[in-house]
Short mmCIF file of C-alpha atoms and ligand atoms in Angstrom, two decimals:
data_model
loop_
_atom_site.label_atom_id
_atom_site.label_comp_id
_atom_site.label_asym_id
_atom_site.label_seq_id
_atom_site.Cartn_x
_atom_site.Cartn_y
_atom_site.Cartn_z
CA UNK A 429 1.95 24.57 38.16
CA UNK A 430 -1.25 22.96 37.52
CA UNK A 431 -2.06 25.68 35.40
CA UNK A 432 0.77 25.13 33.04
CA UNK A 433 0.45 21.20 33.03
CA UNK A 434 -3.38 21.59 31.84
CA UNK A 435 -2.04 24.01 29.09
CA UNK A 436 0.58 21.90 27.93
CA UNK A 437 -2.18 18.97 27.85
CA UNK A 438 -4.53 20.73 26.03
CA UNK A 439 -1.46 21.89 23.56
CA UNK A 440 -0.74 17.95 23.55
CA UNK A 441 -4.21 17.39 22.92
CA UNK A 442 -4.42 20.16 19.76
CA UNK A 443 -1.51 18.87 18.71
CA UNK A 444 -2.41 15.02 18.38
CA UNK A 445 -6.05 15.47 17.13
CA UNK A 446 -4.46 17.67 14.30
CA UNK A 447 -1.66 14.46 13.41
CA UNK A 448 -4.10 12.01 13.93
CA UNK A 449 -7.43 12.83 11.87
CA UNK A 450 -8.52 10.16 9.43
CA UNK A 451 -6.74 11.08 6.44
CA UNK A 452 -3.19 9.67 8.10
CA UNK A 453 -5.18 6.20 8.06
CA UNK A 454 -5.75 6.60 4.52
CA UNK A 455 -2.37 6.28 4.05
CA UNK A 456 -1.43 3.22 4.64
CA UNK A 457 2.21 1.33 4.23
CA UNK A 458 3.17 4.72 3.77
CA UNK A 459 3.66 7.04 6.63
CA UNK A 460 6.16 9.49 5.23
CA UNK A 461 4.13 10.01 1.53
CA UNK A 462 1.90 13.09 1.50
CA UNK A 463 1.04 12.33 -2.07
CA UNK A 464 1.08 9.81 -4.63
CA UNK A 465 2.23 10.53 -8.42
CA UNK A 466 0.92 7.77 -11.04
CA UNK A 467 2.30 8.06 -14.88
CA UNK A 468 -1.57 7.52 -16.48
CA UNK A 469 -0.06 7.76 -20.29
CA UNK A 470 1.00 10.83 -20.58
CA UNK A 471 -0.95 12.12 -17.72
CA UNK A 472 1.14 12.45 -14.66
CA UNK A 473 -1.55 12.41 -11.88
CA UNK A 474 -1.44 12.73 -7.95
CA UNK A 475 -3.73 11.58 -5.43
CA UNK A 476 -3.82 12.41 -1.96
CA UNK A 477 -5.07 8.71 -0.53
CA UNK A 478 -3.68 5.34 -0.98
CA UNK A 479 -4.58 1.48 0.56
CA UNK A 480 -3.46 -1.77 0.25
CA UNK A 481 -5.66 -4.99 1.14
CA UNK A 482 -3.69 -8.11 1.48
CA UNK A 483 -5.08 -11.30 1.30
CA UNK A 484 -1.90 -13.61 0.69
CA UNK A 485 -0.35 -14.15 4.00
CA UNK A 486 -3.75 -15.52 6.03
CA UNK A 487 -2.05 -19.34 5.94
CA UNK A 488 1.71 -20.62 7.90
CA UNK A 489 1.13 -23.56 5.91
CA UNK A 490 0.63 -25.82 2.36
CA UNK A 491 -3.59 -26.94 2.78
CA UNK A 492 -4.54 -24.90 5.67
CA UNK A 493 -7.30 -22.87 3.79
CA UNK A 494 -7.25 -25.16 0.51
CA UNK A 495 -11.46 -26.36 1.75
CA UNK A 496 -13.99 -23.84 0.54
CA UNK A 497 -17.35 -23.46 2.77
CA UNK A 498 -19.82 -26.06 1.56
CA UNK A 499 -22.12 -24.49 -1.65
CA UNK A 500 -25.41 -22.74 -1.12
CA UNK A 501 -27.77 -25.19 -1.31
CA UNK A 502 -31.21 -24.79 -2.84
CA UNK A 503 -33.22 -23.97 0.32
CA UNK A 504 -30.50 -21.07 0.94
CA UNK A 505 -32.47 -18.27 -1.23
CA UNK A 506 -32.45 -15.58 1.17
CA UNK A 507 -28.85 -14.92 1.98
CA UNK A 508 -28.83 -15.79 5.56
CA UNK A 509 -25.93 -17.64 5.69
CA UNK A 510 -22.76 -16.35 7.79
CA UNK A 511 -19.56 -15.93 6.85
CA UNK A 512 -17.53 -19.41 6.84
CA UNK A 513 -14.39 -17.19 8.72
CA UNK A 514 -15.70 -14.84 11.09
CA UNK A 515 -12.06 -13.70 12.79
CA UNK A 516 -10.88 -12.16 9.65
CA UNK A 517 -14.03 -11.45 7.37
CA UNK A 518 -16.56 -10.39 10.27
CA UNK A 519 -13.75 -8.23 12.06
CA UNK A 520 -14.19 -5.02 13.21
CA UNK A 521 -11.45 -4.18 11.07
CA UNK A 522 -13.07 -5.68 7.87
CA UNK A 523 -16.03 -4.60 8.88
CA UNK A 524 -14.70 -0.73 8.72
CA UNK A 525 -13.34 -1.11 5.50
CA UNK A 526 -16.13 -3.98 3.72
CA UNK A 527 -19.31 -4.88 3.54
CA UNK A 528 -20.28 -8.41 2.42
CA UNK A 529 -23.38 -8.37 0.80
CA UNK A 530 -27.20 -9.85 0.97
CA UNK A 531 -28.92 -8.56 -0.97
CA UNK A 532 -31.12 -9.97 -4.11
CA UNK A 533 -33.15 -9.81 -6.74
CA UNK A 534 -35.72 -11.19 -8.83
CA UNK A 535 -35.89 -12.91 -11.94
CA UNK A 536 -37.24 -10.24 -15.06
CA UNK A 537 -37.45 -10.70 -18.42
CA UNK A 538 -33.99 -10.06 -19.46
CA UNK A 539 -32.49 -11.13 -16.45
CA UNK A 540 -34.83 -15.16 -16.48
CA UNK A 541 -32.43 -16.32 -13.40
CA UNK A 542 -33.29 -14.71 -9.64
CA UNK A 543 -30.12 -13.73 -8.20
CA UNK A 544 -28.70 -13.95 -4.33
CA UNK A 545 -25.85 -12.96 -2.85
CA UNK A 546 -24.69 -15.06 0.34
CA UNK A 547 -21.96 -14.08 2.70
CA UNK A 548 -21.35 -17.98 2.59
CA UNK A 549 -19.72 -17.49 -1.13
CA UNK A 550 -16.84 -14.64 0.17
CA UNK A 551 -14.16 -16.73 2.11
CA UNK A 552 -10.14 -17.56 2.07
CA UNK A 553 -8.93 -19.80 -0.31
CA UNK A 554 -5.40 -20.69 -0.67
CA UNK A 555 -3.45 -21.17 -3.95
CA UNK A 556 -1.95 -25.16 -3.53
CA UNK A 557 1.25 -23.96 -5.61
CA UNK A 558 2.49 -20.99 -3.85
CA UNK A 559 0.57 -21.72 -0.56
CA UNK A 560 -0.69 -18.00 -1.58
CA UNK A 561 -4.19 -17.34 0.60
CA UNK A 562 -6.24 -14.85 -1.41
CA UNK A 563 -10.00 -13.87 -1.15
CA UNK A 564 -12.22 -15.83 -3.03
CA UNK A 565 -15.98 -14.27 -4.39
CA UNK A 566 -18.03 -17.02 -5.68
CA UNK A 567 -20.96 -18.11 -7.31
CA UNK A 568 -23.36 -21.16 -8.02
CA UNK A 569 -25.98 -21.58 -10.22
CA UNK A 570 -29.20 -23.50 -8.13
CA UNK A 571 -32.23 -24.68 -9.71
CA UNK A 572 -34.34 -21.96 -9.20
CA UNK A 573 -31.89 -19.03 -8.60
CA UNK A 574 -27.83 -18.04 -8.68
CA UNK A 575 -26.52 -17.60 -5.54
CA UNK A 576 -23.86 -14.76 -6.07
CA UNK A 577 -21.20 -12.82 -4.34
CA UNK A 578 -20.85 -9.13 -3.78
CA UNK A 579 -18.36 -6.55 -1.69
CA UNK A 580 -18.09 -3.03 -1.38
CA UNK A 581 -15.74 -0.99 0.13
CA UNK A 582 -16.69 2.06 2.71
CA UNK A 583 -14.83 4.53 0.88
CA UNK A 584 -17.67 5.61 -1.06
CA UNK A 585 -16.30 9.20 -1.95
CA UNK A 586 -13.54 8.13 -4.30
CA UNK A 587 -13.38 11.11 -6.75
CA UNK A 588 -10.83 10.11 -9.23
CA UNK A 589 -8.44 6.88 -8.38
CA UNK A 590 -6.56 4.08 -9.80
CA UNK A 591 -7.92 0.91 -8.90
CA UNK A 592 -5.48 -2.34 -8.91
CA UNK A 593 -6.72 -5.50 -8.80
CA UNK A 594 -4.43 -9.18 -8.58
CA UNK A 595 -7.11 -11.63 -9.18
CA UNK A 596 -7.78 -14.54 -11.74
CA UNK A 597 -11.02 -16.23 -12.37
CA UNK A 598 -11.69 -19.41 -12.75
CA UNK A 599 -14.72 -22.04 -13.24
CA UNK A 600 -18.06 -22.41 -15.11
CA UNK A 601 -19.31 -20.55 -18.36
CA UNK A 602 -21.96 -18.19 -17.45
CA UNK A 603 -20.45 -16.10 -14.56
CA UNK A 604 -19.86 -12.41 -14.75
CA UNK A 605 -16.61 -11.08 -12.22
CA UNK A 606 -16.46 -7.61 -11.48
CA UNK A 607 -14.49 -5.18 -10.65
CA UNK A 608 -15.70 -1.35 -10.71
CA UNK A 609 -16.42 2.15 -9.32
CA UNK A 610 -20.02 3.08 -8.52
CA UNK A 611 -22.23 5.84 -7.90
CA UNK A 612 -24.86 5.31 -9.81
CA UNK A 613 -25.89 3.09 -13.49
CA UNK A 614 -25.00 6.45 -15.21
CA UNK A 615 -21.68 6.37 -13.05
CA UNK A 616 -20.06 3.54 -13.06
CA UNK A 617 -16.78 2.56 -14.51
CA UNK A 618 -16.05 -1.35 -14.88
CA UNK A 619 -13.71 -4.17 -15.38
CA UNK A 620 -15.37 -6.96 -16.05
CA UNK A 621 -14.66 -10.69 -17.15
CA UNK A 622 -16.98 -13.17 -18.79
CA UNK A 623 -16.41 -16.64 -18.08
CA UNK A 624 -17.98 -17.28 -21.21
CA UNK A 625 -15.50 -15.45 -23.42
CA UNK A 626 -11.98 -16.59 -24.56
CA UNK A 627 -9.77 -16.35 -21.37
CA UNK A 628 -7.83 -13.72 -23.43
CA UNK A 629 -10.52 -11.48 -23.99
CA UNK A 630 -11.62 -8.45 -21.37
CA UNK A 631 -14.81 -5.95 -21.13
CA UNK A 632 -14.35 -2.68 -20.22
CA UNK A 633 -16.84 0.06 -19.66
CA UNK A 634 -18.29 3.35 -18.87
CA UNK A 635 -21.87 2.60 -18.14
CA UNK A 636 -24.23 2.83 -19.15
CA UNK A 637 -24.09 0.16 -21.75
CA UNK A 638 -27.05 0.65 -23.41
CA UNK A 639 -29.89 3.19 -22.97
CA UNK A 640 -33.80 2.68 -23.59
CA UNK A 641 -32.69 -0.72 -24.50
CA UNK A 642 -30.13 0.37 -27.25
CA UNK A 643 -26.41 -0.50 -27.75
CA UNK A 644 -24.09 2.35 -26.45
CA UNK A 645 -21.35 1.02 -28.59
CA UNK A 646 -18.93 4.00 -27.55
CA UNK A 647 -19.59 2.99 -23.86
CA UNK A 648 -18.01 -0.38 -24.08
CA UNK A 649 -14.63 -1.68 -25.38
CA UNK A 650 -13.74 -5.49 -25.93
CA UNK A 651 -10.25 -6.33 -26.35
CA UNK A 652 -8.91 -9.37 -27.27
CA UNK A 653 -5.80 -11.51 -26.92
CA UNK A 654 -4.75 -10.09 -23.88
CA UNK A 655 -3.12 -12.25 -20.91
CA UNK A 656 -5.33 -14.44 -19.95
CA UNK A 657 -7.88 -13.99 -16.42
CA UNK A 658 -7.70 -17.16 -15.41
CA UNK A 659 -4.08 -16.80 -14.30
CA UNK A 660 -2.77 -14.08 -11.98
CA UNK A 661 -2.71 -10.92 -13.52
CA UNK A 662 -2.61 -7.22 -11.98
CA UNK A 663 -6.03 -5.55 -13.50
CA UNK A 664 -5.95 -1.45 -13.44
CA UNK A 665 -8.63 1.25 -13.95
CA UNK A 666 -7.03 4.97 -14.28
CA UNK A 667 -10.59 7.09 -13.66
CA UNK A 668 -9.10 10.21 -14.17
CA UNK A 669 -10.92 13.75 -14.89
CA UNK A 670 -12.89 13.02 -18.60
CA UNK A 671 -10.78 9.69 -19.16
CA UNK A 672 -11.04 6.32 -17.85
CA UNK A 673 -7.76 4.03 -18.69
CA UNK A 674 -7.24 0.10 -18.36
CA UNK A 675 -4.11 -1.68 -17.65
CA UNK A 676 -3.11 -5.50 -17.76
CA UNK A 677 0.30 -6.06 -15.79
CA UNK A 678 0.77 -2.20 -16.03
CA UNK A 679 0.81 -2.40 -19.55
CA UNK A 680 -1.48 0.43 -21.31
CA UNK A 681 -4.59 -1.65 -23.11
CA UNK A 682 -7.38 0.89 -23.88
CA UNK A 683 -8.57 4.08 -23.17
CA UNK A 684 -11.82 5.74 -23.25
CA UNK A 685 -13.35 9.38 -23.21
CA UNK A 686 -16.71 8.79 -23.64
CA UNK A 687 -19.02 8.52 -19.88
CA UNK A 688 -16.31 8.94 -18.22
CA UNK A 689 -17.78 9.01 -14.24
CA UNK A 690 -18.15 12.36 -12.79
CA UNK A 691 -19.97 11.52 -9.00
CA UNK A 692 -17.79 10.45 -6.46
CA UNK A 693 -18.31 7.03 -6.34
CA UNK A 694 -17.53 3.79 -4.39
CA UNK A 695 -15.72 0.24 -5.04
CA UNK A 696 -17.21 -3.00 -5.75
CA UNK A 697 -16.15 -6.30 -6.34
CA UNK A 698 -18.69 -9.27 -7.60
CA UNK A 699 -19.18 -12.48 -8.77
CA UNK A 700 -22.91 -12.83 -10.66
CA UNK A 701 -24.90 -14.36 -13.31
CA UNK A 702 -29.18 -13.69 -13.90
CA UNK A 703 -29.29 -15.84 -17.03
CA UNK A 704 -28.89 -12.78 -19.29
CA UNK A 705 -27.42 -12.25 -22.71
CA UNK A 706 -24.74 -10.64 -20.74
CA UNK A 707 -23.59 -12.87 -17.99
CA UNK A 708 -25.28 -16.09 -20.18
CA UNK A 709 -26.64 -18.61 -18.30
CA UNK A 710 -24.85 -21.16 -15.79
CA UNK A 711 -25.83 -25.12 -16.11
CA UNK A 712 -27.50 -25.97 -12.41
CA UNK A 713 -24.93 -27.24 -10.05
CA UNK A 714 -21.81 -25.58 -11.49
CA UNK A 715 -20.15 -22.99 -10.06
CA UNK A 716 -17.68 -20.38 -10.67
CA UNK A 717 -15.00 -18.25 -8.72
CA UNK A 718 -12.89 -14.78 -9.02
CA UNK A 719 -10.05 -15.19 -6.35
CA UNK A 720 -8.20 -11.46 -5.05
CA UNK A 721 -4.63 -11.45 -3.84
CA UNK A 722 -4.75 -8.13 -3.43
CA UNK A 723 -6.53 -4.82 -3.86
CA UNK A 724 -4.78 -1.20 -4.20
CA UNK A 725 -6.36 1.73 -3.87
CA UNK A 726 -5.12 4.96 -4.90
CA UNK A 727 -7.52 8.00 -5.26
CA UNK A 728 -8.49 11.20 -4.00
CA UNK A 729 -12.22 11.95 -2.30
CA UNK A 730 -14.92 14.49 -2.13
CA UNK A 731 -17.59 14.67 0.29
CA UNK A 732 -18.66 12.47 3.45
CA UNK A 733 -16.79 8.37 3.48
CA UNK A 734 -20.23 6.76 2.40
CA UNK A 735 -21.00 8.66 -0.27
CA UNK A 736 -22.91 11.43 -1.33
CA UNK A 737 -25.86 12.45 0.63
CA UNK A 738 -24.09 10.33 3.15
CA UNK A 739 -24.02 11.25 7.00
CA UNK A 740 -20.51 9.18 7.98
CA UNK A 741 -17.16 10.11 8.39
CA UNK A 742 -17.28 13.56 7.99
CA UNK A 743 -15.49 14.73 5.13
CA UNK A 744 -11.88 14.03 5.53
CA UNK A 745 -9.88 16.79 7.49
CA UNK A 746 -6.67 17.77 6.38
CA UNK A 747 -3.37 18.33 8.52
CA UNK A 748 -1.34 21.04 8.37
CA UNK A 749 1.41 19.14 6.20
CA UNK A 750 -1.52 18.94 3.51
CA UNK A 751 -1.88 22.20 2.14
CA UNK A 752 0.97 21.47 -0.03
CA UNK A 753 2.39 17.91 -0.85
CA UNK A 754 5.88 18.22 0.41
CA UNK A 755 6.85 14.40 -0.10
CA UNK A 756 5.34 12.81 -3.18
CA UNK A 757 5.72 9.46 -3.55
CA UNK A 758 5.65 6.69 -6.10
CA UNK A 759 3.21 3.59 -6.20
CA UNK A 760 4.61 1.84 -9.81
CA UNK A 761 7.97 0.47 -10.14
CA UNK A 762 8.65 0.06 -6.01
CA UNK A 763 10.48 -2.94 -4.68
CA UNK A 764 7.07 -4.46 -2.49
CA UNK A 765 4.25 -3.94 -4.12
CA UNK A 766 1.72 -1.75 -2.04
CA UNK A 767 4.53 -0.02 -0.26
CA UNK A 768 4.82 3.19 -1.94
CA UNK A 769 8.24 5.09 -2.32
CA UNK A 770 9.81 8.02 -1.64
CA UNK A 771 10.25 9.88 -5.24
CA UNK A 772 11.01 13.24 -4.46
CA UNK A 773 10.75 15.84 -1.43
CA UNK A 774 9.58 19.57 -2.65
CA UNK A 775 12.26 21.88 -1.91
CA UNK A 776 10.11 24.04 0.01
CA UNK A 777 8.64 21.06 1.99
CA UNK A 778 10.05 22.82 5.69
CA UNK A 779 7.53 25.28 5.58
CA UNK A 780 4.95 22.46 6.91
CA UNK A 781 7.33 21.49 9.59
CA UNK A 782 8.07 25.45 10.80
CA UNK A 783 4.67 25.75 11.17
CA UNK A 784 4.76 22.86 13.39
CA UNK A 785 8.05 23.97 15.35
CA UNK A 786 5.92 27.39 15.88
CA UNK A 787 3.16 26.25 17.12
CA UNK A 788 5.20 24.20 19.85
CA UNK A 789 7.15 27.59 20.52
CA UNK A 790 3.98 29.53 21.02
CA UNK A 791 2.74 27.21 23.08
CA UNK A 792 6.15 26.72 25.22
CA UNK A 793 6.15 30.56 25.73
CA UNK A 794 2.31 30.58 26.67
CA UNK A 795 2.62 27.71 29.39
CA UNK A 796 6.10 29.32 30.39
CA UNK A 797 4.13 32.73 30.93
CA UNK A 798 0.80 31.02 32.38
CA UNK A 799 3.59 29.12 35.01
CA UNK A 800 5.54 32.55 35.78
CA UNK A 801 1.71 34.39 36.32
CA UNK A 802 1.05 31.51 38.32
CA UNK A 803 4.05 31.69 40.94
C1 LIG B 669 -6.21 14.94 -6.41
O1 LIG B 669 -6.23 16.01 -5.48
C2 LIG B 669 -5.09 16.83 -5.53
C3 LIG B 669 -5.18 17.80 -4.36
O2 LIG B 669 -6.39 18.49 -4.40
C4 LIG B 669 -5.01 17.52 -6.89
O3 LIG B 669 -3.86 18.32 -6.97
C5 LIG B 669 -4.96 16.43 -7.97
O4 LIG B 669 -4.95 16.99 -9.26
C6 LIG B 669 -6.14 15.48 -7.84
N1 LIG B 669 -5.97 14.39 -8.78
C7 LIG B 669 -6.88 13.99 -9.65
C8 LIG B 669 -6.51 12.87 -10.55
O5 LIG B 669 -7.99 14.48 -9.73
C1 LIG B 670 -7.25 -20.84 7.54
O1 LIG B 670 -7.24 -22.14 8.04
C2 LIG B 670 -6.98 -22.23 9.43
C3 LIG B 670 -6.83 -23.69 9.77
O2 LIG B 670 -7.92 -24.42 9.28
C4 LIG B 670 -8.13 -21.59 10.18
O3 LIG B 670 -7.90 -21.63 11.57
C5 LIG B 670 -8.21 -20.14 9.75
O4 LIG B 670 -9.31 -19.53 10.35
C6 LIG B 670 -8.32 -20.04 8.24
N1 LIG B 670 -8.14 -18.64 7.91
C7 LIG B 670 -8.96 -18.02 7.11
C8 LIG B 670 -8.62 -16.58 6.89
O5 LIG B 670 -9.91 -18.56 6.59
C1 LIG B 671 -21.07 -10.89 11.78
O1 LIG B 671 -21.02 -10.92 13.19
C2 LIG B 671 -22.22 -10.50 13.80
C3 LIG B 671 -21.97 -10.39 15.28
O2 LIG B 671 -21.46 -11.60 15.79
C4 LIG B 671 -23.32 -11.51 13.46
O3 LIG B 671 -24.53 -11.10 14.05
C5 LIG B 671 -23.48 -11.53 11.95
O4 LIG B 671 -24.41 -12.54 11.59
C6 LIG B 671 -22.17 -11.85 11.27
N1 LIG B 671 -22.37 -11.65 9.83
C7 LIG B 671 -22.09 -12.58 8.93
C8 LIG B 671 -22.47 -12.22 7.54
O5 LIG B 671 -21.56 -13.64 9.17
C1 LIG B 672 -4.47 -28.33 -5.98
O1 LIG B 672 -5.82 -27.91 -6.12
C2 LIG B 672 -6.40 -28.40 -7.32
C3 LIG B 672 -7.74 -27.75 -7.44
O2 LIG B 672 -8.43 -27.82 -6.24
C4 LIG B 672 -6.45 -29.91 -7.28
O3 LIG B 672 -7.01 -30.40 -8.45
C5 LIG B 672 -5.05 -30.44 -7.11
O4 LIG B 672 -5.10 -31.85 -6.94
C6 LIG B 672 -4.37 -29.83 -5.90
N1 LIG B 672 -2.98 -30.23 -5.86
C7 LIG B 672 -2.38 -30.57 -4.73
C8 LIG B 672 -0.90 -30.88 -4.86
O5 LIG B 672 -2.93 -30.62 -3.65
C1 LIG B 673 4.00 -25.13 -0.22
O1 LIG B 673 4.02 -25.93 0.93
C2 LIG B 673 4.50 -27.25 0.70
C3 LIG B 673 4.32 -28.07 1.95
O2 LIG B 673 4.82 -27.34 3.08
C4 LIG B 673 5.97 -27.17 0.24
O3 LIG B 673 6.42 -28.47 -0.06
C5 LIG B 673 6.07 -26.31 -0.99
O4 LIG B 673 7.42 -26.13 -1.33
C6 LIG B 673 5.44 -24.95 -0.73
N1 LIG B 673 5.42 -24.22 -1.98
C7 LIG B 673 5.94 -23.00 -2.10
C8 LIG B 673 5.89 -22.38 -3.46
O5 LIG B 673 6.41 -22.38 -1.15
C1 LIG B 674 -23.59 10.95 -13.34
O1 LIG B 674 -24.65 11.34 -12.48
C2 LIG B 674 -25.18 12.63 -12.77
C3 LIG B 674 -26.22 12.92 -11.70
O2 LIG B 674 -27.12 11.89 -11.58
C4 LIG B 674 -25.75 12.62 -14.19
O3 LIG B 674 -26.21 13.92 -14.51
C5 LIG B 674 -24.69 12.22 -15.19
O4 LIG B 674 -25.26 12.08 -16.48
C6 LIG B 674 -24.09 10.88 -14.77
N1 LIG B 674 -23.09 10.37 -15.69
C7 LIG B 674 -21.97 11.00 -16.03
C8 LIG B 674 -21.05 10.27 -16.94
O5 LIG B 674 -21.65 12.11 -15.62
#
């Protein structure tokens, strides 16, 4: 009898390390979706992953998260400082998904301002109109250096994706907020906004920009009158297999061919300025801010979570249901945002389940047998 109840536990145990490996995480708000079909132009693409980060609902109330953490002050140049709210943005739950940055560097000649990020410049703000929370990256120019903001996500094998962003930025001239896949400076695929341009106008671009000090003018794309960043917009990348596609609102803006990433890469978000022709250069004491309502995530990997030549994770296993994508669901045009939809179940889409009912069977038959043997 023993016998059979160890079988059956070891079945159990087969069983639930097969249901539960890390890719079933990967899809959250979203349990029954195997896949995910996005309409990229006229590109109908699927991705295997998708995640949703929240940052609206932190606050019950009007003016409970309305006070940002005092500025960086001039003696903070090393990026010491902690993180103003430690129970949500020093969680081990955050802490699987982000990392706040503190890192810096120094000033060079066409960068004249040393930059620093500071955990003290990521935090919860709260919108006083809608009572909205929402993450807030910021950044404040000191008299000898800019203290900055920087966060990266763990998933640092994103191999193809589209990236959603609901942010606005606000503040100071001289601020650069972005918003981009990495890898490398030769693979890296950005949105970025300059608070020094017209609120209507957007950069977008394959980097690099420029090489041995030269324009790349087919790396980089401008566009003007556009909704404006300093209200809440949704702002998409499409980094799809030799194109790269950006979206306003999930309306189609631009497109681009040329450097189009090919390493499987990570995701950033910043807030920066080193006093260059790029991100200009802030007047001492202002500051300036890129606040998040939410980030969505969907994208398929390659390789270990942190990134190639990275030890972590493992590469992510996949269940049985997998080897096919039986339910493929939608992630544009659903009735919550970040809750993906149901838009059609492959007629063949049993098979996955027989195999499951099988196994079970085999396994009944084997502990039945074992238990007979047994007595
Ligand atoms: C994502 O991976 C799936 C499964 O391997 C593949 O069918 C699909 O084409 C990939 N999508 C992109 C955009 O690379
Ligand atoms: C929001 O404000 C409340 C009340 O001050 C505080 O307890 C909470 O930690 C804040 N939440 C965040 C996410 O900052
Ligand atoms: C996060 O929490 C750890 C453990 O309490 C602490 O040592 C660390 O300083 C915190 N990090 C930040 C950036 O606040
Ligand atoms: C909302 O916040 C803005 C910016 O901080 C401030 O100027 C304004 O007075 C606030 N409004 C209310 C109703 O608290
Ligand atoms: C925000 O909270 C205040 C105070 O509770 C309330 O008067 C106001 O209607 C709320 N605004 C929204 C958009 O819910
Ligand atoms: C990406 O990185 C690889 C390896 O470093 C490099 O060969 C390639 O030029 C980079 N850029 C693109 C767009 O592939």
């Amino acid at each position: 009898m023993c016998y059979f109840l160890l079988l059956l536990l070891a079945a159990q145990t087969l069983l639930t390390t097969v249901r539960c490996d890390s890719s079933s995480a990967l899809r959250d708000n979203s349990p029954e979706c195997i896949c995910y079909t996005v309409d990229s132009e006229a590109d109908k693409s699927y991705f295997s992953y998708h995640r949703f980060y929240d940052f609206r609902k932190y606050a019950k109330s009007s003016n409970e998260n309305t006070t940002a953490p005092p500025l960086v002050d001039a003696n903070q140049r090393f990026g010491q400082e902690r993180i103003s709210d430690q129970a949500v943005l020093n969680s081990s739950n955050w802490n699987n998904d982000w990392g706040v940055q503190d890192w810096g560097k120094k000033s060079s000649a066409d960068a004249p301002v040393a930059m620093q990020n500071s955990p003290q410049n990521v935090y919860i703000g709260q919108d006083n109109t809608t009572n909205l929370t929402h993450l807030t990256l910021r950044t404040t120019r000191l008299p000898t250096f800019q203290s900055t903001s920087e966060l990266e996500n763990q998933q640092k094998n994103l191999l193809h994706a589209t990236l959603r962003f609901r942010a606005r930025v606000r503040g100071a001239s001289g601020a650069v907020a972005g918003l981009f896949t990495f890898y490398d400076d030769n693979n890296e695929s950005d949105i970025e906004i300059l608070t020094r341009d017209p609120p209507t106008t957007y950069r977008y671009t394959n980097q690099p920009a420029t090489k041995k000090g030269d324009d790349v003018p087919s790396a980089s794309k401008s566009p003007e009158n556009l909704p404006a960043w300093d209200e809440w917009h949704t702002h998409r990348i499409d980094w799809l297999p030799r194109m790269s596609r950006w979206y306003i609102d999930d309306k189609f803006i631009v497109q681009n061919s040329y450097g189009v990433p090919r390493k499987p890469s990570g995701l950033i978000l910043n807030m920066w300025s080193d006093g260059g022709v790029w991100s200009g250069d802030m007047k001492v004491g202002e500051s300036a801010e890129m606040q998040i309502q939410w980030v969505q995530v969907v994208f398929n990997t390659s390789g270990k979570r942190d990134g190639p030549g990275g030890k972590k994770g493992g590469k992510t296993k996949r269940s049985l249901q997998e080897k096919g994508c039986s339910t493929v669901c939608r992630v544009d045009g659903v009735e919550k945002e970040g809750f993906p939809e149901v838009a059609y179940v492959a007629p063949n889409s049993s098979g996955a389940v027989n195999a499951a009912m099988g196994l079970w069977a085999v396994i009944l038959v084997v502990g039945i047998v074992s238990m007979v043997v047994a007595l």
